[in-house]
Coordinates of C-alpha atoms in Angstrom, one line a residue:
Chain A
M1 CA 124.0 100.6 73.4
S2 CA 124.7 98.2 76.2
L3 CA 124.3 94.5 75.9
T4 CA 121.7 94.4 78.5
S5 CA 119.4 96.7 76.8
F6 CA 118.1 94.1 74.0
T7 CA 115.0 92.3 74.3
I8 CA 114.8 88.4 74.1
A9 CA 113.7 88.7 70.4
E10 CA 116.6 91.1 69.5
A11 CA 119.2 89.1 71.5
R12 CA 118.1 85.8 69.8
T13 CA 118.7 87.4 66.3
K14 CA 122.0 88.8 67.4
L15 CA 123.3 85.6 69.0
R16 CA 122.6 83.7 65.9
A17 CA 124.2 86.3 63.8
K18 CA 127.4 86.1 66.1
E19 CA 127.2 89.8 66.8
F20 CA 128.0 88.9 70.3
S21 CA 128.3 85.5 72.2
A22 CA 126.3 84.0 75.0
V23 CA 129.2 84.3 77.3
E24 CA 129.5 88.1 76.6
L25 CA 125.9 88.6 77.2
T26 CA 125.8 86.6 80.3
E27 CA 128.9 88.4 81.7
A28 CA 127.0 91.7 81.0
Y29 CA 124.1 90.6 83.1
L30 CA 126.4 89.2 85.9
A31 CA 128.0 92.6 86.0
A32 CA 124.5 94.4 86.0
M33 CA 123.5 92.2 88.9
E34 CA 126.4 93.1 91.1
Q35 CA 125.8 96.8 90.3
G36 CA 122.1 96.3 91.0
A37 CA 122.6 94.2 94.0
G38 CA 121.0 97.1 96.1
L39 CA 117.5 96.1 94.6
N40 CA 117.7 92.9 96.5
A41 CA 116.1 91.2 93.5
F42 CA 118.1 87.9 93.9
I43 CA 118.1 85.6 96.9
T44 CA 120.7 83.4 95.4
T45 CA 123.0 84.3 92.4
T46 CA 124.4 81.4 90.2
P47 CA 127.2 82.9 88.3
E48 CA 129.1 79.5 87.9
I49 CA 126.0 77.8 86.4
A50 CA 125.4 80.8 84.2
R51 CA 128.9 80.8 82.9
E52 CA 128.9 77.1 82.1
R53 CA 125.4 77.2 80.4
A54 CA 126.6 80.2 78.4
K55 CA 129.6 78.4 77.2
A56 CA 127.6 75.4 76.2
A57 CA 125.1 77.6 74.3
D58 CA 127.9 79.3 72.4
A59 CA 129.1 75.8 71.3
R60 CA 125.6 74.9 70.2
L61 CA 125.2 78.4 68.4
K62 CA 128.4 77.6 66.6
S63 CA 126.9 74.5 65.1
G64 CA 123.9 76.4 64.0
S65 CA 121.5 75.7 67.0
T66 CA 118.2 77.6 66.7
A67 CA 116.6 76.5 70.1
A68 CA 114.2 78.9 71.3
L69 CA 116.1 80.5 74.0
E70 CA 119.7 79.5 73.2
G71 CA 122.1 81.8 75.2
I72 CA 119.4 83.9 76.8
P73 CA 120.0 84.9 80.4
L74 CA 117.0 84.5 82.8
G75 CA 116.2 84.8 86.4
I76 CA 114.2 82.1 88.2
K77 CA 111.6 82.9 90.7
D78 CA 112.8 81.1 94.1
L79 CA 109.6 79.1 94.0
F80 CA 110.9 76.6 91.3
C81 CA 112.9 73.7 92.5
T82 CA 116.4 73.7 90.9
E83 CA 118.6 70.8 91.2
G84 CA 121.4 71.3 93.5
V85 CA 120.7 75.0 93.9
L86 CA 119.2 76.6 97.2
T87 CA 115.4 76.8 96.9
T88 CA 113.9 78.8 99.7
A89 CA 110.3 80.1 98.7
A90 CA 111.6 83.1 100.6
S91 CA 111.0 81.3 103.8
H92 CA 113.2 80.5 106.8
I93 CA 111.6 77.1 107.0
L94 CA 113.3 75.9 103.9
D95 CA 116.7 76.9 105.2
G96 CA 119.4 75.1 103.2
F97 CA 117.0 73.1 101.0
K98 CA 118.8 72.0 97.8
P99 CA 116.5 69.9 95.7
R100 CA 117.6 66.8 94.1
Y101 CA 115.4 67.4 91.0
E102 CA 114.6 70.3 88.6
S103 CA 111.1 71.5 88.1
T104 CA 109.4 70.8 84.7
V105 CA 109.2 74.5 83.8
T106 CA 112.9 75.3 84.6
A107 CA 114.0 71.9 82.9
K108 CA 112.1 73.1 79.6
L109 CA 113.8 76.6 79.9
R110 CA 117.4 74.9 80.4
D111 CA 116.7 72.5 77.7
A112 CA 115.8 75.4 75.2
G113 CA 119.3 76.8 75.8
S114 CA 118.6 79.4 78.3
V115 CA 121.1 80.6 81.0
M116 CA 120.0 80.7 84.8
L117 CA 121.4 83.8 86.3
G118 CA 120.0 82.9 89.8
K119 CA 116.9 82.7 92.2
L120 CA 114.7 85.7 92.5
N121 CA 113.2 87.2 95.6
L122 CA 109.3 86.8 96.3
D123 CA 106.9 87.1 99.2
E124 CA 107.3 84.0 101.6
F125 CA 105.6 81.1 99.7
A126 CA 104.2 83.6 97.3
M127 CA 101.9 85.0 99.8
G128 CA 101.8 88.7 99.3
S129 CA 101.4 91.6 96.9
A130 CA 104.6 93.7 97.6
T131 CA 107.4 91.3 98.2
I132 CA 107.8 92.5 101.7
T133 CA 107.0 89.3 103.5
S134 CA 110.3 87.7 102.2
F135 CA 112.5 86.2 105.0
Y136 CA 115.3 87.7 102.9
G137 CA 114.1 91.2 103.1
P138 CA 112.0 93.4 100.7
T139 CA 112.8 93.9 97.0
K140 CA 113.0 97.5 95.8
N141 CA 111.3 98.7 92.6
P142 CA 113.8 100.1 90.2
W143 CA 111.1 102.8 89.4
K144 CA 111.0 106.0 91.6
A145 CA 108.3 108.7 91.8
R146 CA 109.4 111.9 90.3
N147 CA 110.8 114.2 92.7
S148 CA 111.0 111.4 95.4
N149 CA 113.7 109.2 96.6
A150 CA 111.3 106.8 98.6
D151 CA 111.9 103.1 97.8
L152 CA 108.7 101.7 96.1
V153 CA 107.6 98.0 96.4
P154 CA 107.9 96.1 92.9
G155 CA 104.4 94.4 93.6
G156 CA 104.3 90.8 94.4
S157 CA 104.7 88.1 94.9
S158 CA 106.9 87.8 91.9
G159 CA 108.6 91.1 92.9
G160 CA 112.2 89.9 92.4
S161 CA 111.3 88.8 88.9
A162 CA 109.6 92.1 88.2
A163 CA 112.4 94.2 89.5
S164 CA 115.2 92.3 87.9
V165 CA 113.6 92.4 84.4
A166 CA 112.6 96.1 84.7
G167 CA 116.0 97.1 86.0
G168 CA 118.0 95.2 83.6
L169 CA 119.4 92.4 85.8
A170 CA 117.8 89.8 83.8
L171 CA 116.6 89.5 80.2
G172 CA 113.3 87.6 81.3
A173 CA 112.2 85.9 84.4
T174 CA 109.8 83.3 85.5
G175 CA 106.9 84.2 87.8
T176 CA 104.1 82.3 89.4
D177 CA 100.5 83.6 89.7
T178 CA 98.0 82.4 92.2
G179 CA 95.8 85.5 92.6
G180 CA 97.8 88.3 90.6
S181 CA 101.4 87.4 91.5
I182 CA 102.6 87.8 87.9
R183 CA 100.4 90.4 86.5
Q184 CA 100.5 93.0 89.5
P185 CA 104.2 93.3 89.8
A186 CA 104.4 93.3 86.0
A187 CA 102.3 96.5 86.2
F188 CA 104.2 98.0 89.2
A189 CA 107.6 97.6 87.4
G190 CA 106.5 98.6 83.8
I191 CA 107.0 95.1 82.1
V192 CA 104.9 92.4 80.5
G193 CA 103.5 89.5 82.7
V194 CA 101.6 86.6 81.3
K195 CA 99.5 84.1 83.6
P196 CA 98.4 81.5 81.0
T197 CA 95.2 79.3 81.4
Y198 CA 95.2 76.9 84.4
G199 CA 96.8 73.7 83.2
R200 CA 99.2 75.1 80.6
C201 CA 102.3 75.0 82.5
S202 CA 103.2 72.1 84.6
R203 CA 103.2 72.7 88.5
W204 CA 105.7 69.8 88.9
G205 CA 108.5 71.0 91.1
V206 CA 107.0 74.4 91.9
V207 CA 106.6 75.0 95.6
A208 CA 102.9 74.7 96.1
F209 CA 100.7 77.5 97.6
A210 CA 97.2 77.0 96.4
S211 CA 97.3 74.1 93.9
S212 CA 94.0 74.9 92.1
L213 CA 95.2 78.4 91.5
D214 CA 99.1 78.3 91.0
Q215 CA 100.3 78.8 87.4
A216 CA 103.7 79.6 86.1
G217 CA 104.2 82.2 83.5
P218 CA 106.9 84.7 81.8
M219 CA 107.7 88.2 82.9
T220 CA 109.5 90.0 80.1
R221 CA 110.1 93.5 78.7
T222 CA 107.9 93.0 75.6
V223 CA 104.8 91.0 74.5
R224 CA 106.8 89.2 72.0
D225 CA 109.4 88.1 74.6
S226 CA 106.7 86.6 76.7
A227 CA 105.2 84.7 73.7
I228 CA 108.5 83.2 73.1
M229 CA 109.2 82.3 76.7
L230 CA 105.6 81.0 77.3
G231 CA 106.1 78.6 74.2
V232 CA 108.9 77.0 76.0
M233 CA 107.5 76.9 79.4
C234 CA 104.1 75.1 78.6
G235 CA 103.2 71.7 77.4
H236 CA 101.8 68.5 78.9
D237 CA 103.7 66.9 81.8
P238 CA 102.4 63.5 83.1
K239 CA 103.8 64.3 86.5
D240 CA 101.2 67.2 87.0
S241 CA 97.6 65.4 86.9
T242 CA 96.2 68.9 86.2
S243 CA 98.6 69.6 83.2
A244 CA 96.7 70.0 80.0
N245 CA 97.3 67.4 77.2
R246 CA 97.0 70.0 74.4
A247 CA 99.2 71.0 71.6
V248 CA 101.1 74.2 72.3
P249 CA 100.1 76.9 70.0
D250 CA 102.5 79.2 68.1
F251 CA 102.1 82.2 70.4
E252 CA 104.5 84.2 68.6
A253 CA 102.6 84.0 65.4
A254 CA 99.5 85.1 66.9
L255 CA 101.1 88.6 67.7
A256 CA 100.6 89.7 64.0
R257 CA 96.8 88.9 64.0
G258 CA 95.6 92.3 65.1
V259 CA 92.3 93.1 66.9
K260 CA 90.1 94.0 63.6
G261 CA 86.6 92.9 64.2
L262 CA 87.3 91.6 67.7
R263 CA 84.8 92.6 70.5
I264 CA 86.3 93.7 73.6
G265 CA 84.4 93.5 76.9
I266 CA 84.6 96.3 79.4
P267 CA 83.1 94.9 82.7
K268 CA 81.1 97.8 84.6
E269 CA 82.0 96.1 87.9
Y270 CA 85.8 97.1 87.5
R271 CA 84.9 100.7 87.7
P272 CA 83.8 100.9 91.4
D273 CA 83.1 104.4 92.9
G274 CA 86.5 106.0 93.9
L275 CA 88.4 104.2 91.2
N276 CA 91.8 106.2 91.0
A277 CA 91.2 108.6 88.2
E278 CA 94.5 108.1 86.4
V279 CA 93.8 104.3 86.3
S280 CA 90.3 105.0 84.9
A281 CA 91.5 107.4 82.2
L282 CA 94.3 104.8 81.0
W283 CA 91.7 102.1 80.8
D284 CA 89.6 104.5 78.5
Q285 CA 92.8 105.2 76.5
G286 CA 93.4 101.6 76.2
M287 CA 90.0 100.9 74.7
Q288 CA 90.5 103.8 72.3
W289 CA 93.7 102.2 71.1
L290 CA 91.9 98.9 70.3
K291 CA 88.9 100.9 68.6
D292 CA 91.4 102.7 66.5
A293 CA 92.8 99.2 65.5
G294 CA 89.4 98.0 64.4
A295 CA 87.9 96.3 67.6
T296 CA 84.5 97.0 68.9
P297 CA 84.0 97.9 72.7
V298 CA 81.1 96.1 74.4
E299 CA 80.1 96.8 78.0
I300 CA 79.6 93.6 79.9
S301 CA 78.6 92.6 83.3
L302 CA 80.5 90.2 85.7
P303 CA 78.0 90.3 88.4
H304 CA 79.9 88.4 91.0
T305 CA 83.1 90.4 90.9
K306 CA 82.8 91.9 94.3
Y307 CA 82.8 88.4 95.8
A308 CA 86.1 87.3 94.1
L309 CA 88.5 88.5 96.9
P310 CA 86.6 87.1 99.8
T311 CA 86.2 83.9 98.0
Y312 CA 89.9 83.8 97.2
Y313 CA 90.8 84.4 100.8
I314 CA 89.0 81.1 101.7
V315 CA 90.1 79.0 98.9
A316 CA 93.7 80.0 98.8
P317 CA 94.6 79.8 102.6
A318 CA 92.6 76.4 102.8
E319 CA 94.8 74.9 100.2
A320 CA 97.8 76.5 101.5
S321 CA 97.2 75.2 105.1
S322 CA 97.0 71.8 103.5
N323 CA 100.0 72.2 101.2
L324 CA 102.2 73.6 104.1
A325 CA 101.5 70.8 106.3
R326 CA 104.6 69.2 104.8
Y327 CA 107.0 71.6 106.5
D328 CA 107.3 69.7 109.7
G329 CA 111.3 69.7 110.3
V330 CA 111.5 66.2 109.4
R331 CA 112.4 65.7 105.8
F332 CA 114.0 69.2 104.8
G333 CA 114.6 72.5 105.9
L334 CA 114.6 74.1 109.5
R335 CA 114.2 71.9 112.5
V336 CA 113.6 73.2 116.2
P337 CA 114.2 70.4 118.6
G338 CA 111.2 69.5 121.0
Q339 CA 110.5 67.0 123.7
S340 CA 107.8 65.3 121.8
L341 CA 107.0 65.0 117.9
D342 CA 104.2 67.5 118.1
E343 CA 106.3 69.9 120.1
M344 CA 109.0 69.6 117.5
Y345 CA 106.4 70.3 114.8
S346 CA 104.8 73.3 116.4
K347 CA 108.1 74.9 117.4
T348 CA 109.7 74.3 113.9
R349 CA 106.6 75.8 112.2
A350 CA 106.4 78.7 114.6
A351 CA 110.0 79.6 114.1
G352 CA 110.0 78.9 110.3
F353 CA 107.0 80.7 109.1
G354 CA 106.4 84.5 109.0
A355 CA 103.4 86.3 110.2
E356 CA 101.6 86.5 106.9
V357 CA 102.1 82.7 106.3
K358 CA 100.9 81.8 109.8
R359 CA 97.8 84.2 109.2
R360 CA 96.8 82.3 106.1
V361 CA 97.6 78.8 107.5
L362 CA 95.4 79.6 110.5
I363 CA 92.4 80.9 108.5
G364 CA 92.8 77.9 106.1
T365 CA 92.8 75.5 109.2
Y366 CA 89.8 77.4 110.4
V367 CA 87.6 77.2 107.3
L368 CA 88.4 73.6 106.9
S369 CA 87.8 72.5 110.4
A370 CA 84.7 70.5 111.6
G371 CA 81.6 72.7 111.7
Y372 CA 82.9 75.3 109.6
Y373 CA 83.8 73.5 106.3
D374 CA 80.2 73.9 104.7
A375 CA 79.6 77.4 105.9
Y376 CA 83.0 78.8 104.5
Y377 CA 84.9 76.4 102.3
L378 CA 82.0 74.8 100.3
K379 CA 80.3 78.2 100.1
A380 CA 83.5 79.6 98.6
Q381 CA 83.7 76.8 96.2
K382 CA 80.2 77.5 95.1
V383 CA 80.7 81.3 94.8
R384 CA 83.7 80.3 92.8
A385 CA 81.7 78.5 90.4
L386 CA 79.4 81.5 89.8
I387 CA 82.4 83.8 89.3
A388 CA 83.6 81.4 86.5
K389 CA 80.2 81.3 85.0
D390 CA 80.3 85.0 84.7
F391 CA 83.1 84.9 82.4
D392 CA 81.8 82.0 80.5
D393 CA 78.7 84.0 79.9
A394 CA 80.8 87.1 78.9
F395 CA 82.9 85.1 76.5
E396 CA 79.7 84.3 74.6
K397 CA 79.6 87.9 73.7
V398 CA 83.0 89.2 73.6
D399 CA 86.5 87.8 72.4
A400 CA 88.6 89.5 75.1
I401 CA 88.2 91.6 78.2
L402 CA 90.0 94.8 79.0
T403 CA 90.6 96.0 82.6
P404 CA 93.1 97.8 84.7
T405 CA 95.7 95.4 86.2
A406 CA 95.8 97.0 89.7
P407 CA 93.9 99.8 91.4
S408 CA 97.1 101.8 91.9
A409 CA 100.7 102.3 90.9
A410 CA 103.5 101.1 93.1
F411 CA 103.4 102.3 96.7
A412 CA 106.3 102.9 99.1
I413 CA 108.0 100.1 101.1
G414 CA 106.3 100.2 104.6
E415 CA 103.0 101.4 103.5
R416 CA 99.7 99.3 103.7
M417 CA 101.4 96.9 106.0
D418 CA 98.8 97.3 109.1
D419 CA 95.7 96.1 107.6
P420 CA 95.9 92.7 105.9
V421 CA 92.6 93.3 104.0
A422 CA 93.8 96.8 102.7
M423 CA 96.9 94.7 101.1
Y424 CA 94.7 92.0 99.7
L425 CA 92.7 94.7 97.7
N426 CA 95.8 95.1 95.4
D427 CA 94.5 92.0 93.8
V428 CA 90.9 93.1 93.3
F429 CA 91.3 93.0 89.4
T430 CA 93.5 90.1 88.9
V431 CA 91.9 87.5 91.5
P432 CA 88.6 86.8 89.5
A433 CA 90.5 85.3 86.3
S434 CA 92.7 83.2 88.7
L435 CA 89.5 81.7 90.3
A436 CA 88.1 81.1 86.8
G437 CA 91.3 79.6 85.6
I438 CA 91.5 81.8 82.4
P439 CA 94.5 83.5 81.0
G440 CA 95.5 87.0 81.7
A441 CA 98.3 89.2 80.8
S442 CA 99.4 92.8 81.9
V443 CA 100.9 95.3 79.5
P444 CA 102.7 98.5 80.5
A445 CA 100.5 101.3 79.1
G446 CA 101.3 104.5 80.6
L447 CA 102.5 106.6 83.6
T448 CA 100.9 108.3 86.6
S449 CA 101.4 112.1 86.9
T450 CA 104.4 111.1 89.3
G451 CA 105.9 109.1 86.6
L452 CA 105.1 105.5 87.8
P453 CA 104.0 102.7 85.5
L454 CA 100.4 101.5 85.1
G455 CA 99.3 98.4 83.5
L456 CA 96.3 97.2 81.5
Q457 CA 95.0 93.8 81.8
V458 CA 93.8 91.4 78.9
L459 CA 91.7 88.4 79.6
T460 CA 90.3 85.7 77.2
K461 CA 88.5 82.5 77.6
R462 CA 90.4 79.3 78.6
W463 CA 93.1 78.1 76.0
D464 CA 92.9 81.2 74.0
E465 CA 96.3 82.9 74.9
E466 CA 96.5 83.5 71.1
T467 CA 93.8 86.2 71.1
M468 CA 95.2 87.5 74.4
F469 CA 98.8 87.9 72.7
A470 CA 97.1 89.6 69.7
V471 CA 95.3 92.2 71.9
C472 CA 98.5 92.8 74.1
Q473 CA 100.6 93.6 70.9
V474 CA 98.2 96.2 69.7
L475 CA 98.1 97.8 73.2
E476 CA 101.9 97.6 73.3
D477 CA 102.3 99.1 69.8
A478 CA 99.9 102.0 70.6
A479 CA 101.2 102.8 74.1
Q480 CA 104.8 103.4 73.1
F481 CA 105.7 102.8 76.8
K482 CA 109.3 103.9 77.7
R483 CA 111.0 101.2 79.7
L484 CA 113.8 101.8 82.2
V485 CA 115.9 99.3 80.1
Chain B
M1 CA 82.4 86.0 112.8
S2 CA 84.3 86.8 115.7
L3 CA 87.2 84.5 116.9
D4 CA 87.9 84.1 120.5
K5 CA 91.3 83.2 122.2
A6 CA 90.1 79.7 122.7
T7 CA 89.3 79.1 119.1
V8 CA 92.6 80.6 118.0
R9 CA 94.4 78.2 120.5
R10 CA 92.5 75.3 119.0
I11 CA 93.2 76.0 115.4
A12 CA 96.8 76.6 116.2
T13 CA 97.2 73.3 117.7
L14 CA 95.3 71.7 114.7
A15 CA 97.8 73.5 112.5
R16 CA 100.8 72.6 114.7
L17 CA 101.8 76.2 115.3
D18 CA 103.1 77.1 118.6
V19 CA 101.4 80.3 119.5
P20 CA 102.6 82.2 122.7
D21 CA 99.6 83.2 124.9
S22 CA 100.6 86.9 124.5
D23 CA 99.9 86.6 120.7
L24 CA 96.5 85.0 121.0
E25 CA 94.6 88.2 121.6
P26 CA 96.1 90.1 118.7
L27 CA 95.8 87.0 116.4
A28 CA 92.1 86.6 117.5
N29 CA 91.3 90.4 116.5
E30 CA 93.3 90.1 113.1
L31 CA 91.6 86.7 112.2
S32 CA 88.2 88.0 113.3
S33 CA 88.6 91.2 111.1
I34 CA 89.6 89.0 108.1
M35 CA 86.6 86.5 108.7
G36 CA 84.3 89.4 109.2
W37 CA 85.2 90.8 105.8
I38 CA 84.7 87.3 104.3
E39 CA 81.2 87.2 105.8
Q40 CA 79.7 89.1 102.9
L41 CA 79.8 85.8 100.8
Q42 CA 76.8 84.6 103.0
E43 CA 74.7 87.1 100.9
V44 CA 75.2 85.2 97.5
D45 CA 72.5 82.7 96.6
T46 CA 74.1 79.5 95.8
T47 CA 71.2 77.2 96.0
S48 CA 71.6 74.3 93.5
V49 CA 75.2 75.7 92.4
A50 CA 77.7 72.9 92.1
P51 CA 81.0 73.7 94.0
M52 CA 84.0 74.5 91.6
T53 CA 86.6 72.1 93.3
G54 CA 89.6 72.6 90.9
G55 CA 91.2 75.2 88.5
T56 CA 89.9 73.6 85.4
D57 CA 87.2 72.0 83.6
M58 CA 89.4 69.0 82.5
K59 CA 88.6 65.5 83.6
L60 CA 91.2 64.0 85.7
V61 CA 92.9 61.4 83.3
W62 CA 93.4 57.6 84.3
R63 CA 96.9 56.1 84.1
V64 CA 98.2 52.5 84.7
D65 CA 99.0 52.0 88.4
E66 CA 102.7 51.2 88.2
V67 CA 106.0 52.3 89.8
T68 CA 107.6 54.8 87.7
D69 CA 110.2 56.2 90.0
G70 CA 112.0 55.3 93.3
G71 CA 114.9 53.5 94.7
K72 CA 116.6 56.7 95.6
P73 CA 117.0 56.8 99.3
D74 CA 120.1 58.9 99.2
D75 CA 118.2 61.6 97.3
V76 CA 115.2 61.3 99.5
L77 CA 117.2 61.8 102.7
A78 CA 119.7 64.4 101.4
N79 CA 117.9 67.4 102.8
A80 CA 117.0 65.9 106.2
T81 CA 118.5 67.6 109.4
D82 CA 119.0 64.2 110.8
S83 CA 118.8 60.7 109.6
Q84 CA 120.0 57.2 110.5
G85 CA 120.6 54.6 107.9
A86 CA 117.7 54.9 105.3
F87 CA 115.5 56.5 107.9
F88 CA 114.5 60.0 109.0
T89 CA 114.7 60.6 112.7
V90 CA 112.1 62.2 115.0
P91 CA 111.8 62.5 118.9
K92 CA 110.8 59.5 120.5
V93 CA 107.1 58.7 120.2
V94 CA 106.9 55.1 121.9
E95 CA 107.8 54.9 125.4

């Protein structure tokens, strides 16, 4: 059995028992990263930092350290600022940017003993569902359809994270989720992805896309590994005014709770006409597994579901157009000279941003501009309130909600690129929870007839990640999903 | 909602994005198609609904208004393409 095949929980036990060292484990991953370079999962690799941190972890393990992630090699989505290490957001406009500070989440992971392997590829500024808009080229999914050699997308925007964890190039990874960017790639790559409640993880030092939606979370091979990682990543941070001042629950302890007596909501609006039959059947199967474990299915209605995507495509671009105003060629990254200040701004931004980012900046600027603000932005904020209320009402009747994570399995690189709206539909099942700010997780639950992974999504009310983890664990135990690694 | 070339030109200026004339037409078509799809929101009755302005139901907290960080001009300037002394440089704005 190779060193890269263990889960975080297994590696933790074996590192503490000195069955192997953090340096040996890290070297195994650095070798796997070289071998798997064709996936284009990493934008930047940091072998020197990795070796240094692994050595320090071994010294601490020797003196009996039981830090949560001591010696565990992780990949970091290249949206987290890392001190002295190139941070790109997969955009040309951040050329050469080496932050002088460390994001709160990656500082917590570092301080818990983890080893940073490098910075992972993503859609430019996390805007996408396939990791095809990166300035550094697309990431490939390590999965392939049976009898086909076509390269598939790993989902997005955390596609580098998904591919690296599924392909054995990292033991776990950070992701960020604005409308599904952790959950959808986790489903496409057959791994677990968790978006916690908005406010659980500090956004300080994470390159901002849409500030009222962005949340960091773990992407791992198992539910337990996500519980371990999330426990380290979250917690109050005075540097983020929306970070919750709440105690961090023991997520790992919640895994053993089971689902006996829980009421599981099945929202009828998530089964539109024409829903992929395999996705639909897996959803039924998931509910059957929970029933077998003692839960009760309850049909519920989330009546404003169909408005979630159009609402998101006003709110997120509006916030993005404001957040991305900082890329002006003055303080960091790319600068294209111009005769005047405005010309320098316009030329820099035209050269630095890719097509999808420009599209969203323009939409956002439009819906916020004089005469359109009320009709679009304010309207969307009101519909968002109704979407959140749908969930509040539902959680009066149920403890958790079960849905598919995505409407399909991974598709080929190059597909669905002509029509932006068709690409946006990937996130139809994940966006509503993002708008409501509630936690959601994707668990790999089965394969399509062509052998590609499909995920199930578990949603709970705000701050109730513990119930979410309990449900996910039962699904994982029942599904017996066969990972690549 | 259909956006014409003049509108795209106007929002591109607001967004400080240099858009060549040849791109105006295709962009207008793309953005019109996205905005047309978004138009369905108008059918939702939002009378007396308060807008949801953030991602959370938490109240923003007060803190003491005091300096907690700063005095790091070298760090602040470290990533600038061009700087002079303790200043960022930009093209001349005053004649």
